[in-house]
Tab-separated table of N, CA, C and O in Angstrom:
chain	number	residue	atom	x	y	z
A	235	MET	N	17.872	-34.933	21.156
A	235	MET	CA	16.545	-34.559	21.620
A	235	MET	C	16.584	-33.245	22.389
A	235	MET	O	15.669	-32.445	22.269
A	236	GLU	N	17.640	-33.045	23.182
A	236	GLU	CA	17.756	-31.802	23.942
A	236	GLU	C	17.895	-30.602	23.011
A	236	GLU	O	17.384	-29.529	23.302
A	237	MET	N	18.584	-30.820	21.899
A	237	MET	CA	18.792	-29.731	20.953
A	237	MET	C	17.461	-29.286	20.348
A	237	MET	O	17.210	-28.099	20.186
A	238	LEU	N	16.596	-30.241	20.043
A	238	LEU	CA	15.281	-29.921	19.506
A	238	LEU	C	14.450	-29.145	20.526
A	238	LEU	O	13.787	-28.167	20.183
A	239	ALA	N	14.517	-29.553	21.770
A	239	ALA	CA	13.778	-28.871	22.834
A	239	ALA	C	14.316	-27.464	23.058
A	239	ALA	O	13.571	-26.562	23.446
A	240	THR	N	15.585	-27.253	22.796
A	240	THR	CA	16.188	-25.930	22.971
A	240	THR	C	15.749	-24.975	21.868
A	240	THR	O	15.467	-23.810	22.136
A	241	PHE	N	15.677	-25.459	20.635
A	241	PHE	CA	15.353	-24.579	19.507
A	241	PHE	C	13.850	-24.472	19.221
A	241	PHE	O	13.428	-23.596	18.482
A	242	ALA	N	13.051	-25.349	19.787
A	242	ALA	CA	11.612	-25.340	19.525
A	242	ALA	C	10.956	-24.005	19.888
A	242	ALA	O	10.183	-23.472	19.094
A	243	PRO	N	11.239	-23.418	21.047
A	243	PRO	CA	10.601	-22.124	21.359
A	243	PRO	C	11.022	-21.008	20.390
A	243	PRO	O	10.195	-20.165	20.025
A	244	ILE	N	12.258	-21.029	19.937
A	244	ILE	CA	12.734	-20.015	18.993
A	244	ILE	C	12.029	-20.180	17.651
A	244	ILE	O	11.553	-19.199	17.062
A	245	VAL	N	11.919	-21.398	17.173
A	245	VAL	CA	11.233	-21.662	15.913
A	245	VAL	C	9.756	-21.285	16.034
A	245	VAL	O	9.182	-20.655	15.131
A	246	LEU	N	9.141	-21.627	17.145
A	246	LEU	CA	7.742	-21.277	17.380
A	246	LEU	C	7.543	-19.759	17.377
A	246	LEU	O	6.583	-19.251	16.799
A	247	MET	N	8.466	-19.033	17.980
A	247	MET	CA	8.387	-17.572	18.017
A	247	MET	C	8.503	-16.988	16.603
A	247	MET	O	7.774	-16.055	16.250
A	248	ILE	N	9.384	-17.544	15.793
A	248	ILE	CA	9.551	-17.069	14.415
A	248	ILE	C	8.271	-17.321	13.618
A	248	ILE	O	7.819	-16.451	12.872
A	249	VAL	N	7.669	-18.479	13.792
A	249	VAL	CA	6.420	-18.807	13.094
A	249	VAL	C	5.305	-17.849	13.532
A	249	VAL	O	4.544	-17.336	12.699
A	250	ILE	N	5.204	-17.579	14.813
A	250	ILE	CA	4.181	-16.652	15.317
A	250	ILE	C	4.410	-15.251	14.760
A	250	ILE	O	3.470	-14.588	14.326
A	251	PHE	N	5.653	-14.769	14.750
A	251	PHE	CA	5.962	-13.464	14.179
A	251	PHE	C	5.558	-13.404	12.713
A	251	PHE	O	5.007	-12.411	12.255
A	252	TYR	N	5.816	-14.463	11.981
A	252	TYR	CA	5.480	-14.486	10.560
A	252	TYR	C	3.977	-14.312	10.362
A	252	TYR	O	3.533	-13.490	9.573
A	253	PHE	N	3.185	-15.091	11.071
A	253	PHE	CA	1.739	-15.053	10.859
A	253	PHE	C	1.061	-13.839	11.484
A	253	PHE	O	0.001	-13.413	11.016
A	254	LEU	N	1.633	-13.259	12.524
A	254	LEU	CA	1.003	-12.103	13.159
A	254	LEU	C	1.511	-10.761	12.638
A	254	LEU	O	0.770	-9.777	12.680
A	255	LEU	N	2.734	-10.702	12.163
A	255	LEU	CA	3.306	-9.418	11.751
A	255	LEU	C	3.696	-9.356	10.284
A	255	LEU	O	3.282	-8.450	9.566
A	256	ILE	N	4.472	-10.283	9.820
A	256	ILE	CA	5.053	-10.197	8.474
A	256	ILE	C	4.008	-10.461	7.393
A	256	ILE	O	3.871	-9.680	6.455
A	257	ARG	N	3.261	-11.521	7.504
A	257	ARG	CA	2.288	-11.887	6.465
A	257	ARG	C	1.195	-10.836	6.281
A	257	ARG	O	0.901	-10.441	5.150
A	258	PRO	N	0.574	-10.321	7.352
A	258	PRO	CA	-0.438	-9.271	7.159
A	258	PRO	C	0.143	-8.007	6.516
A	258	PRO	O	-0.517	-7.370	5.691
A	259	GLN	N	1.374	-7.663	6.869
A	259	GLN	CA	2.010	-6.486	6.274
A	259	GLN	C	2.241	-6.695	4.779
A	259	GLN	O	2.040	-5.788	3.982
A	260	GLN	N	2.650	-7.883	4.379
A	260	GLN	CA	2.855	-8.181	2.962
A	260	GLN	C	1.531	-8.115	2.195
A	260	GLN	O	1.482	-7.607	1.079
A	261	LYS	N	0.441	-8.617	2.801
A	261	LYS	CA	-0.867	-8.546	2.155
A	261	LYS	C	-1.299	-7.099	1.972
A	261	LYS	O	-1.828	-6.727	0.927
A	262	LYS	N	-1.090	-6.270	2.990
A	262	LYS	CA	-1.450	-4.854	2.929
A	262	LYS	C	-0.665	-4.157	1.823
A	262	LYS	O	-1.221	-3.377	1.041
A	263	GLN	N	0.642	-4.408	1.736
A	263	GLN	CA	1.470	-3.797	0.702
A	263	GLN	C	1.006	-4.220	-0.690
A	263	GLN	O	0.989	-3.409	-1.618
A	264	LYS	N	0.611	-5.474	-0.844
A	264	LYS	CA	0.131	-5.958	-2.136
A	264	LYS	C	-1.159	-5.238	-2.527
A	264	LYS	O	-1.341	-4.841	-3.678
A	265	GLN	N	-2.070	-5.053	-1.571
A	265	GLN	CA	-3.316	-4.348	-1.843
A	265	GLN	C	-3.060	-2.896	-2.239
A	265	GLN	O	-3.701	-2.370	-3.156
A	266	VAL	N	-2.128	-2.222	-1.565
A	266	VAL	CA	-1.805	-0.827	-1.871
A	266	VAL	C	-1.202	-0.729	-3.265
A	266	VAL	O	-1.578	0.149	-4.053
A	267	ARG	N	-0.271	-1.621	-3.604
A	267	ARG	CA	0.323	-1.602	-4.952
A	267	ARG	C	-0.738	-1.827	-6.027
A	267	ARG	O	-0.732	-1.173	-7.072
A	268	GLN	N	-1.672	-2.745	-5.772
A	268	GLN	CA	-2.729	-3.015	-6.732
A	268	GLN	C	-3.618	-1.782	-6.896
A	268	GLN	O	-3.974	-1.404	-8.007
A	269	MET	N	-3.993	-1.141	-5.789
A	269	MET	CA	-4.829	0.053	-5.837
A	269	MET	C	-4.129	1.157	-6.626
A	269	MET	O	-4.735	1.819	-7.469
A	270	GLN	N	-2.828	1.350	-6.396
A	270	GLN	CA	-2.077	2.398	-7.093
A	270	GLN	C	-1.931	2.090	-8.574
A	270	GLN	O	-1.938	2.988	-9.395
A	271	SER	N	-1.839	0.829	-8.941
A	271	SER	CA	-1.702	0.480	-10.356
A	271	SER	C	-3.038	0.567	-11.094
A	271	SER	O	-3.060	0.711	-12.314
A	272	GLU	N	-4.155	0.490	-10.370
A	272	GLU	CA	-5.475	0.538	-10.990
A	272	GLU	C	-6.081	1.937	-11.031
A	272	GLU	O	-7.254	2.086	-11.387
A	273	LEU	N	-5.313	2.957	-10.677
A	273	LEU	CA	-5.825	4.328	-10.722
A	273	LEU	C	-6.200	4.705	-12.141
A	273	LEU	O	-5.554	4.278	-13.098
A	274	LYS	N	-7.246	5.512	-12.274
A	274	LYS	CA	-7.628	5.991	-13.602
A	274	LYS	C	-8.116	7.437	-13.499
A	274	LYS	O	-8.429	7.922	-12.409
A	275	LYS	N	-8.172	8.086	-14.624
A	275	LYS	CA	-8.578	9.480	-14.690
A	275	LYS	C	-9.980	9.634	-14.104
A	275	LYS	O	-10.872	8.845	-14.399
A	276	GLY	N	-10.138	10.650	-13.261
A	276	GLY	CA	-11.428	10.934	-12.639
A	276	GLY	C	-11.584	10.374	-11.237
A	276	GLY	O	-12.519	10.754	-10.529
A	277	ASP	N	-10.694	9.472	-10.812
A	277	ASP	CA	-10.763	8.932	-9.451
A	277	ASP	C	-10.480	10.037	-8.446
A	277	ASP	O	-9.602	10.875	-8.647
A	278	LYS	N	-11.235	10.047	-7.356
A	278	LYS	CA	-10.968	10.987	-6.258
A	278	LYS	C	-10.104	10.248	-5.253
A	278	LYS	O	-10.455	9.149	-4.813
A	279	ILE	N	-8.966	10.841	-4.910
A	279	ILE	CA	-7.975	10.155	-4.078
A	279	ILE	C	-7.555	11.026	-2.894
A	279	ILE	O	-7.841	12.220	-2.846
A	280	VAL	N	-6.860	10.400	-1.965
A	280	VAL	CA	-6.227	11.082	-0.844
A	280	VAL	C	-4.764	10.656	-0.850
A	280	VAL	O	-4.457	9.468	-0.947
A	281	THR	N	-3.850	11.634	-0.761
A	281	THR	CA	-2.425	11.306	-0.738
A	281	THR	C	-1.993	10.969	0.685
A	281	THR	O	-2.751	11.161	1.635
A	282	ILE	N	-0.775	10.523	0.815
A	282	ILE	CA	-0.218	10.191	2.123
A	282	ILE	C	-0.209	11.422	3.034
A	282	ILE	O	-0.413	11.332	4.229
A	283	GLY	N	-0.019	12.593	2.437
A	283	GLY	CA	0.000	13.838	3.210
A	283	GLY	C	-1.377	14.390	3.533
A	283	GLY	O	-1.499	15.425	4.183
A	284	GLY	N	-2.453	13.721	3.069
A	284	GLY	CA	-3.801	14.161	3.382
A	284	GLY	C	-4.415	15.077	2.337
A	284	GLY	O	-5.472	15.652	2.561
A	285	PHE	N	-3.777	15.235	1.188
A	285	PHE	CA	-4.281	16.091	0.114
A	285	PHE	C	-5.381	15.363	-0.648
A	285	PHE	O	-5.179	14.257	-1.133
A	286	HIS	N	-6.562	15.978	-0.739
A	286	HIS	CA	-7.695	15.413	-1.473
A	286	HIS	C	-7.720	16.024	-2.863
A	286	HIS	O	-7.686	17.245	-3.006
A	287	ALA	N	-7.804	15.190	-3.895
A	287	ALA	CA	-7.778	15.685	-5.269
A	287	ALA	C	-8.413	14.664	-6.205
A	287	ALA	O	-8.760	13.561	-5.809
A	288	THR	N	-8.517	15.070	-7.470
A	288	THR	CA	-9.028	14.203	-8.519
A	288	THR	C	-7.898	13.902	-9.491
A	288	THR	O	-7.123	14.801	-9.834
A	289	VAL	N	-7.795	12.657	-9.938
A	289	VAL	CA	-6.752	12.283	-10.889
A	289	VAL	C	-7.083	12.923	-12.236
A	289	VAL	O	-8.167	12.720	-12.783
A	290	HIS	N	-6.144	13.723	-12.754
A	290	HIS	CA	-6.328	14.407	-14.032
A	290	HIS	C	-5.637	13.655	-15.172
A	290	HIS	O	-6.183	13.537	-16.259
A	291	ALA	N	-4.427	13.166	-14.912
A	291	ALA	CA	-3.661	12.435	-15.922
A	291	ALA	C	-2.757	11.429	-15.225
A	291	ALA	O	-2.369	11.618	-14.073
A	292	LEU	N	-2.418	10.375	-15.944
A	292	LEU	CA	-1.578	9.309	-15.389
A	292	LEU	C	-0.377	9.065	-16.282
A	292	LEU	O	-0.462	9.140	-17.500
A	293	ASP	N	0.737	8.780	-15.640
A	293	ASP	CA	1.948	8.354	-16.316
A	293	ASP	C	2.356	7.052	-15.644
A	293	ASP	O	1.692	6.598	-14.709
A	294	GLU	N	3.461	6.465	-16.060
A	294	GLU	CA	3.865	5.189	-15.461
A	294	GLU	C	4.147	5.321	-13.964
A	294	GLU	O	3.667	4.525	-13.162
A	295	ASP	N	4.925	6.322	-13.569
A	295	ASP	CA	5.294	6.480	-12.163
A	295	ASP	C	4.709	7.722	-11.511
A	295	ASP	O	4.833	7.901	-10.302
A	296	THR	N	4.093	8.607	-12.281
A	296	THR	CA	3.562	9.855	-11.723
A	296	THR	C	2.098	10.025	-12.094
A	296	THR	O	1.603	9.406	-13.034
A	297	ILE	N	1.431	10.880	-11.331
A	297	ILE	CA	0.053	11.246	-11.638
A	297	ILE	C	-0.074	12.757	-11.522
A	297	ILE	O	0.644	13.393	-10.744
A	298	VAL	N	-0.957	13.318	-12.312
A	298	VAL	CA	-1.262	14.744	-12.224
A	298	VAL	C	-2.608	14.841	-11.528
A	298	VAL	O	-3.591	14.231	-11.964
A	299	LEU	N	-2.626	15.593	-10.417
A	299	LEU	CA	-3.842	15.728	-9.628
A	299	LEU	C	-4.445	17.103	-9.833
A	299	LEU	O	-3.723	18.093	-9.956
A	300	LEU	N	-5.757	17.164	-9.836
A	300	LEU	CA	-6.483	18.407	-10.003
A	300	LEU	C	-7.085	18.774	-8.651
A	300	LEU	O	-7.904	18.035	-8.101
A	301	ALA	N	-6.628	19.918	-8.112
A	301	ALA	CA	-7.128	20.381	-6.823
A	301	ALA	C	-8.489	21.044	-7.016
A	301	ALA	O	-8.929	21.290	-8.145
A	302	GLY	N	-9.153	21.368	-5.931
A	302	GLY	CA	-10.477	21.973	-5.987
A	302	GLY	C	-10.515	23.315	-6.693
A	302	GLY	O	-11.511	23.672	-7.309
A	303	ASP	N	-9.417	24.078	-6.638
A	303	ASP	CA	-9.389	25.396	-7.276
A	303	ASP	C	-8.872	25.344	-8.710
A	303	ASP	O	-8.630	26.369	-9.328
A	304	GLY	N	-8.681	24.138	-9.256
A	304	GLY	CA	-8.228	23.990	-10.633
A	304	GLY	C	-6.725	23.866	-10.791
A	304	GLY	O	-6.227	23.712	-11.893
A	305	THR	N	-5.978	23.910	-9.713
A	305	THR	CA	-4.531	23.775	-9.753
A	305	THR	C	-4.153	22.328	-10.064
A	305	THR	O	-4.745	21.395	-9.521
A	306	LYS	N	-3.163	22.157	-10.934
A	306	LYS	CA	-2.680	20.814	-11.275
A	306	LYS	C	-1.344	20.585	-10.592
A	306	LYS	O	-0.435	21.408	-10.702
A	307	LEU	N	-1.236	19.475	-9.892
A	307	LEU	CA	-0.020	19.121	-9.173
A	307	LEU	C	0.424	17.727	-9.598
A	307	LEU	O	-0.401	16.841	-9.808
A	308	THR	N	1.733	17.537	-9.710
A	308	THR	CA	2.287	16.239	-10.083
A	308	THR	C	2.803	15.527	-8.834
A	308	THR	O	3.555	16.109	-8.058
A	309	TYR	N	2.388	14.288	-8.666
A	309	TYR	CA	2.791	13.465	-7.525
A	309	TYR	C	3.296	12.123	-8.036
A	309	TYR	O	2.936	11.682	-9.132
A	310	ASP	N	4.084	11.449	-7.217
A	310	ASP	CA	4.452	10.065	-7.488
A	310	ASP	C	3.220	9.198	-7.225
A	310	ASP	O	2.425	9.497	-6.333
A	311	ARG	N	3.072	8.151	-7.981
A	311	ARG	CA	1.958	7.226	-7.767
A	311	ARG	C	1.982	6.654	-6.350
A	311	ARG	O	0.940	6.404	-5.758
A	312	SER	N	3.177	6.446	-5.828
A	312	SER	CA	3.306	5.850	-4.494
A	312	SER	C	2.809	6.776	-3.384
A	312	SER	O	2.668	6.345	-2.247
A	313	ALA	N	2.524	8.042	-3.695
A	313	ALA	CA	2.025	8.983	-2.697
A	313	ALA	C	0.523	8.837	-2.467
A	313	ALA	O	-0.018	9.442	-1.552
A	314	VAL	N	-0.149	8.033	-3.270
A	314	VAL	CA	-1.593	7.849	-3.117
A	314	VAL	C	-1.846	6.865	-1.986
A	314	VAL	O	-1.351	5.744	-1.989
A	315	ARG	N	-2.630	7.313	-0.995
A	315	ARG	CA	-2.938	6.462	0.146
A	315	ARG	C	-4.242	5.714	-0.042
A	315	ARG	O	-4.379	4.558	0.342
A	316	ASP	N	-5.254	6.393	-0.643
A	316	ASP	CA	-6.567	5.787	-0.707
A	316	ASP	C	-7.364	6.368	-1.868
A	316	ASP	O	-7.195	7.527	-2.213
A	317	VAL	N	-8.205	5.547	-2.445
A	317	VAL	CA	-9.149	6.016	-3.476
A	317	VAL	C	-10.485	6.200	-2.766
A	317	VAL	O	-11.051	5.260	-2.231
A	318	VAL	N	-10.973	7.458	-2.735
A	318	VAL	CA	-12.205	7.775	-2.051
A	318	VAL	C	-13.411	7.431	-2.919
A	318	VAL	O	-14.400	6.877	-2.436
A	319	GLU	N	-13.317	7.772	-4.202
A	319	GLU	CA	-14.431	7.538	-5.122
A	319	GLU	C	-13.884	7.228	-6.491
A	319	GLU	O	-13.072	7.967	-7.024
A	320	GLN	N	-14.303	6.109	-7.062
A	320	GLN	CA	-13.825	5.738	-8.393
A	320	GLN	C	-14.738	6.329	-9.443
A	320	GLN	O	-15.938	6.475	-9.238
A	321	SER	N	-14.134	6.675	-10.583
A	321	SER	CA	-14.935	7.261	-11.673
A	321	SER	C	-15.637	6.195	-12.469
A	321	SER	O	-15.379	5.047	-12.417
C-alpha cells in the first residue's frame, strides 16, 4: 500500500502532462499535416518565414509559389504555416 501511495503523485503528474501538453500538441501537428496535404493550386498561403504567396504548382514534397511580382519559388510543403484563402 505504501508503494502505491509513493508512486500515485508521479503517475498523476504524467497523466496531467499528457492531457495538458502532449495530447494538444499531437492534435495541432495532425491538423497542420492535414492542411499541408490538402493544398491545391490557387490557394493563398503564408510560409513559416512569413512569406505570402499563391500556390502555383504542387509536387509530393514540394510546392512552387508565385510571389506578387510573378517570381516563382520552390518550397518544401512543410514550410507552409497557414492557408489564408482557399481557391
